[in-house]
PDB file of C-alpha atoms in Angstrom:
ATOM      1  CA  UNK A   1      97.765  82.392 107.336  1.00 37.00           C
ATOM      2  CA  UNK A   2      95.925  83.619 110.222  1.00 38.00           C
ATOM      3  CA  UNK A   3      92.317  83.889 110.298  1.00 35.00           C
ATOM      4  CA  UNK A   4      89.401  86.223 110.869  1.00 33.00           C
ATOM      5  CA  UNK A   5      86.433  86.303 112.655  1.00 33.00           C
ATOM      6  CA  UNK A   6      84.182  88.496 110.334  1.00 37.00           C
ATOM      7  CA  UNK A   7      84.606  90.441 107.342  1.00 44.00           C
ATOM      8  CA  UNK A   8      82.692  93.628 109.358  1.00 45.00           C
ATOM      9  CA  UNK A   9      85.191  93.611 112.163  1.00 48.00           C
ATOM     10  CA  UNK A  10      88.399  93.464 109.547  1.00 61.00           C
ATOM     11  CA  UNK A  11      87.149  96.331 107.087  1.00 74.00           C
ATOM     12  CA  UNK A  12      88.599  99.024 107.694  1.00 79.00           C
ATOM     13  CA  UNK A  13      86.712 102.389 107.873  1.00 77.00           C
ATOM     14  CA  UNK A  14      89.441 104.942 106.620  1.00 78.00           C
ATOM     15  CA  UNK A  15      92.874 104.894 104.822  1.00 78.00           C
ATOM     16  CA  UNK A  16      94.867 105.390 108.370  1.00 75.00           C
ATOM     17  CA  UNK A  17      93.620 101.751 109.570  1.00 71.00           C
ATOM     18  CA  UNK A  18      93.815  99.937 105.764  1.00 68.00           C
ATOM     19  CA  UNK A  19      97.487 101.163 106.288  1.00 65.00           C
ATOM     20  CA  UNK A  20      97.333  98.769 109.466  1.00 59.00           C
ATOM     21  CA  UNK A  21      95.009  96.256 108.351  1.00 61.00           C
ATOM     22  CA  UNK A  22      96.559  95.311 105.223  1.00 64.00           C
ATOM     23  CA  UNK A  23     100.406  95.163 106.415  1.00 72.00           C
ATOM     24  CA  UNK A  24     100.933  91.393 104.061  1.00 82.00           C
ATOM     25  CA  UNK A  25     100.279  90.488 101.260  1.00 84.00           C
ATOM     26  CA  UNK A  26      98.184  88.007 102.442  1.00 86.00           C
ATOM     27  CA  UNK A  27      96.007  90.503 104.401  1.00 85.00           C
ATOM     28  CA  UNK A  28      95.119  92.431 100.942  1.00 84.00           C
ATOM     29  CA  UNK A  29      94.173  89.617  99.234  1.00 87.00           C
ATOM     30  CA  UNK A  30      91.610  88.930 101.908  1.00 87.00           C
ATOM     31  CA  UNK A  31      90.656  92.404 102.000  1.00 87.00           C
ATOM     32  CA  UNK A  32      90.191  92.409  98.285  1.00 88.00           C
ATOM     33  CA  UNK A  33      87.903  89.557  98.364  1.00 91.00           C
ATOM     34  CA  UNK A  34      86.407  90.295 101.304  1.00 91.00           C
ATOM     35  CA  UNK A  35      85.364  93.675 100.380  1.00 92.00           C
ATOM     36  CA  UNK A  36      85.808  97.686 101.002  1.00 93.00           C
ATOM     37  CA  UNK A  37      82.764  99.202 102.857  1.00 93.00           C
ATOM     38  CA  UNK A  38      81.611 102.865 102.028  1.00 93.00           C
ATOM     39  CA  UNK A  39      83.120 104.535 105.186  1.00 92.00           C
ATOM     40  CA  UNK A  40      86.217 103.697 104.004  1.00 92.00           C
ATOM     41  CA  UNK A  41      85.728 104.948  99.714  1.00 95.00           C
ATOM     42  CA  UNK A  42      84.485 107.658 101.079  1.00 94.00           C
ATOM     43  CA  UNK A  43      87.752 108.285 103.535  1.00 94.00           C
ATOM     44  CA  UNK A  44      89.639 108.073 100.564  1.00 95.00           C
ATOM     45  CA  UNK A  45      87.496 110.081  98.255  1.00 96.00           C
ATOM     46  CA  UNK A  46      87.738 112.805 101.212  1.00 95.00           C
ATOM     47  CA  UNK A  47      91.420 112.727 101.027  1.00 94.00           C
ATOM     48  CA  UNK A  48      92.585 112.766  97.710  1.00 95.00           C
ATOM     49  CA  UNK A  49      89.567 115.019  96.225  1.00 95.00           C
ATOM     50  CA  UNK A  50      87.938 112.714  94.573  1.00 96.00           C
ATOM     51  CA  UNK A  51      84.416 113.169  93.077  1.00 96.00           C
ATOM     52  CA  UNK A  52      82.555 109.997  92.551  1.00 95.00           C
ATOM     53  CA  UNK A  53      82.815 110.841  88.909  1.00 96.00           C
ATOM     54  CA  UNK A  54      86.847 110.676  88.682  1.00 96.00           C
ATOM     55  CA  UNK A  55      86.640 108.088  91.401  1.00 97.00           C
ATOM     56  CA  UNK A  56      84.255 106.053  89.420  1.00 97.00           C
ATOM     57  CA  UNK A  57      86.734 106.250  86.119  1.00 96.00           C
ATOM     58  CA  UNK A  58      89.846 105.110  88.500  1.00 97.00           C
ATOM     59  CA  UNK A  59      88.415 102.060  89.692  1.00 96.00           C
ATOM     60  CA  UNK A  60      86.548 101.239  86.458  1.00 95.00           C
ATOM     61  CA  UNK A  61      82.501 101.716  87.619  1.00 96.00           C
ATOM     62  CA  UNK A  62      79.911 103.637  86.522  1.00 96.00           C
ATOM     63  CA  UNK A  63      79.134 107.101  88.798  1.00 96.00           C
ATOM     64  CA  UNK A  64      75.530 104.849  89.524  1.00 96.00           C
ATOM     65  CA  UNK A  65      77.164 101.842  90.419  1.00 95.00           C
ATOM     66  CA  UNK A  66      79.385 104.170  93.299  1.00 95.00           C
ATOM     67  CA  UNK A  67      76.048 105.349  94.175  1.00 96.00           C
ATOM     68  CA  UNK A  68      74.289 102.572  94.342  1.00 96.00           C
ATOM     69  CA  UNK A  69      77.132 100.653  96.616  1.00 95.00           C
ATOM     70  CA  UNK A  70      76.524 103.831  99.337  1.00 96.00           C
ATOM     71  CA  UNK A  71      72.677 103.967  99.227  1.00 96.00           C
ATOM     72  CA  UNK A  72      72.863 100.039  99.863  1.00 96.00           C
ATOM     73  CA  UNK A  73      76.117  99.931 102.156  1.00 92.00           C
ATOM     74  CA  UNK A  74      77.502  97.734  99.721  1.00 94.00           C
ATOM     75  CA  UNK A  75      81.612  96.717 100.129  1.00 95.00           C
ATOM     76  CA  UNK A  76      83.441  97.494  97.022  1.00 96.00           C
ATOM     77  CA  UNK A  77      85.549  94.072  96.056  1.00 94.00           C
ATOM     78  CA  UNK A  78      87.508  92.346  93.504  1.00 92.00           C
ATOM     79  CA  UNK A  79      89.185  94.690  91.024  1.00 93.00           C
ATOM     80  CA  UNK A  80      87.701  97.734  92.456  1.00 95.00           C
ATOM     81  CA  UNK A  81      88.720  97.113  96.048  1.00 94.00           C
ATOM     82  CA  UNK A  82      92.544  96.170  94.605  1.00 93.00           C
ATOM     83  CA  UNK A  83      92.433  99.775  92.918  1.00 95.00           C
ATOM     84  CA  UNK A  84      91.067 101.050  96.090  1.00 96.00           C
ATOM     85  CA  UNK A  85      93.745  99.701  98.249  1.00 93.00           C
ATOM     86  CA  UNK A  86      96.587 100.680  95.511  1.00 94.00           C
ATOM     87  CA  UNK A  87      95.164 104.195  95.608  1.00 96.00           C
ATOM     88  CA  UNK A  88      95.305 103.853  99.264  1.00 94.00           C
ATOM     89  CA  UNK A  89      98.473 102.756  99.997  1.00 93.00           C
ATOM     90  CA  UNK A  90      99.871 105.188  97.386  1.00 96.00           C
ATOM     91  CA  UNK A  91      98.216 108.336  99.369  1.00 96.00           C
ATOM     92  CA  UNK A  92      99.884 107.076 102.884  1.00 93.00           C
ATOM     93  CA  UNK A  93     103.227 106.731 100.986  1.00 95.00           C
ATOM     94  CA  UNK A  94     102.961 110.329  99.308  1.00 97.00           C
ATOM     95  CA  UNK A  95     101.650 111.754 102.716  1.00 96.00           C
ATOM     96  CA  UNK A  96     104.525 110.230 104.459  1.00 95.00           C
ATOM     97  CA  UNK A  97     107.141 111.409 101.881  1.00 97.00           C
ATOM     98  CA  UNK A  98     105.826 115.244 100.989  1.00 97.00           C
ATOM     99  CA  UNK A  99     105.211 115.754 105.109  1.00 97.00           C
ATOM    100  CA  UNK A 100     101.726 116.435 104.531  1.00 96.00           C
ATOM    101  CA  UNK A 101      98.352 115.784 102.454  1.00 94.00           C
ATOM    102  CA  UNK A 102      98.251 119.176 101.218  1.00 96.00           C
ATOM    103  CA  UNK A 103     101.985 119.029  99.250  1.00 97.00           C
ATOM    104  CA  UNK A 104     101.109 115.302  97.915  1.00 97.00           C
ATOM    105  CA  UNK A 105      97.965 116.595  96.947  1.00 97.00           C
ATOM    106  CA  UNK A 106      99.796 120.100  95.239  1.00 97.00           C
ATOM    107  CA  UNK A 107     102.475 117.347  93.870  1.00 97.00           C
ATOM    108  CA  UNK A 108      99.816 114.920  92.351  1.00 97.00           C
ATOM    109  CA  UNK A 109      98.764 117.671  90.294  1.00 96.00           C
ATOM    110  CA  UNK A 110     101.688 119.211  88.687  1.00 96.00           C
ATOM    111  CA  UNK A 111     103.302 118.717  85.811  1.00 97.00           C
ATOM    112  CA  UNK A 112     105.944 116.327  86.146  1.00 94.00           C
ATOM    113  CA  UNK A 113     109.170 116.573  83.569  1.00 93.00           C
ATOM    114  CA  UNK A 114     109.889 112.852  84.535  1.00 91.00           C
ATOM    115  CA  UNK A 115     106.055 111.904  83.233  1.00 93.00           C
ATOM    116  CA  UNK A 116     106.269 113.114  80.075  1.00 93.00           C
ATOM    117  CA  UNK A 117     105.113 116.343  81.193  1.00 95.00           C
ATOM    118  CA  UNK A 118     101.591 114.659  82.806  1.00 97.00           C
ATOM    119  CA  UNK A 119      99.984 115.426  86.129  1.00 97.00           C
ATOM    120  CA  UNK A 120     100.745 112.095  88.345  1.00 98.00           C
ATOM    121  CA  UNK A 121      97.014 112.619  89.222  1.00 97.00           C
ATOM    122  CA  UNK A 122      96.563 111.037  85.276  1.00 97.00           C
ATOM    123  CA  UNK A 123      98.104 108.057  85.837  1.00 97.00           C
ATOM    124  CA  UNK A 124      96.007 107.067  88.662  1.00 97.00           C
ATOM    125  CA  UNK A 125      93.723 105.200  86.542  1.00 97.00           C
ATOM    126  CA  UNK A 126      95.738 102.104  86.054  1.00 96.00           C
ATOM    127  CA  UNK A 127      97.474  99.656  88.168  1.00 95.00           C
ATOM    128  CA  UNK A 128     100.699 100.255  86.294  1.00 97.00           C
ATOM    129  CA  UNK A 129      99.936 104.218  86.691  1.00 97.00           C
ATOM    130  CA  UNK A 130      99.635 104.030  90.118  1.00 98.00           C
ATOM    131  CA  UNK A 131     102.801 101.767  89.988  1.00 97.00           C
ATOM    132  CA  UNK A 132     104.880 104.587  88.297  1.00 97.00           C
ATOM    133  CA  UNK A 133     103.771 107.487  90.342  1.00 98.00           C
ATOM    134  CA  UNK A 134     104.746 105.151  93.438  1.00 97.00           C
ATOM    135  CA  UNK A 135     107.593 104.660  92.180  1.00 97.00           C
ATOM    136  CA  UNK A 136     108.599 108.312  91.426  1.00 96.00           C
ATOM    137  CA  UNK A 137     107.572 108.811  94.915  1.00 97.00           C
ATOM    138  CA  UNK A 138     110.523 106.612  96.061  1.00 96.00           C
ATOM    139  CA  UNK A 139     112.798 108.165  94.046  1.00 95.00           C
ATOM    140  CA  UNK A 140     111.911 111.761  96.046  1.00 95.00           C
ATOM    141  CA  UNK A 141     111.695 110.160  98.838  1.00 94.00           C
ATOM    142  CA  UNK A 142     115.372 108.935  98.399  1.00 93.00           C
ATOM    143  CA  UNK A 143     116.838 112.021  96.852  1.00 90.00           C
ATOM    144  CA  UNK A 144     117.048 110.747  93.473  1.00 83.00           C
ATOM    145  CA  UNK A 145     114.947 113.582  90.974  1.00 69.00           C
ATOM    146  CA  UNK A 146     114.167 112.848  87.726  1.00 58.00           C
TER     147      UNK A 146
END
């Protein structure tokens, strides 16, 4: 596995370079334990939406303990930064498939007949959510509807 020469210079500071800094498996786990600064929750707060209230519920914090982590500059890890990377992975593979931010976006937040009727922007709050909605994402993104 290679090797790296500090976790500052390997965190990425948006969702475009996680996209690129995570690209094995290998590379997430390291990023995982290595941590998830601010700059980059905040990238992906920015894109999907997110206030640091519905953020906080999806990766399982408190709203104070989000806060807290940006007043201090503190990198998000374990669970949380797993979530963090799910949720951004899941945003470049929507982006990617609808064309644009602003039809993923409009999609995450329709109903969806194939989710029992749910907004994929519910499921979000789970590992296997995130899993599902990724995978209905394939499905679109290889013609098959549901």
């Amino acid at each position: 596995m290679g090797s790296y020469t500090s976790d500052k210079e390997n965190n990425p500071q948006s969702v475009a370079e996680a996209a690129v800094a995570y690209d094995t498996p290998f590379k997430k786990i390291h990023l995982s334990r290595s941590g998830l600064n601010s700059a980059f929750v905040n990238d992906l707060m920015s894109k999907y939406g997110f206030s640091k209230a519905e953020l906080a519920r999806l990766i399982d914090v408190s709203p104070k303990t989000i806060e807290r982590h940006f007043q201090a500059d503190k990198t998000f890890t374990g669970l949380q930064a797993e979530r963090l990377l799910l949720l951004a992975e899941l945003y470049q593979q929507g982006s990617s498939v609808f064309g644009s931010q602003v039809k993923f976006l409009k999609w995450l937040n329709h109903e969806i007949a194939a989710l029992e009727g749910s907004k994929p922007r519910s499921w979000l709050d789970t590992h296997h959510g995130i899993q599902i909605i990724s995978d209905e994402i394939g499905r679109i993104q290889h013609g098959i509807f549901s």
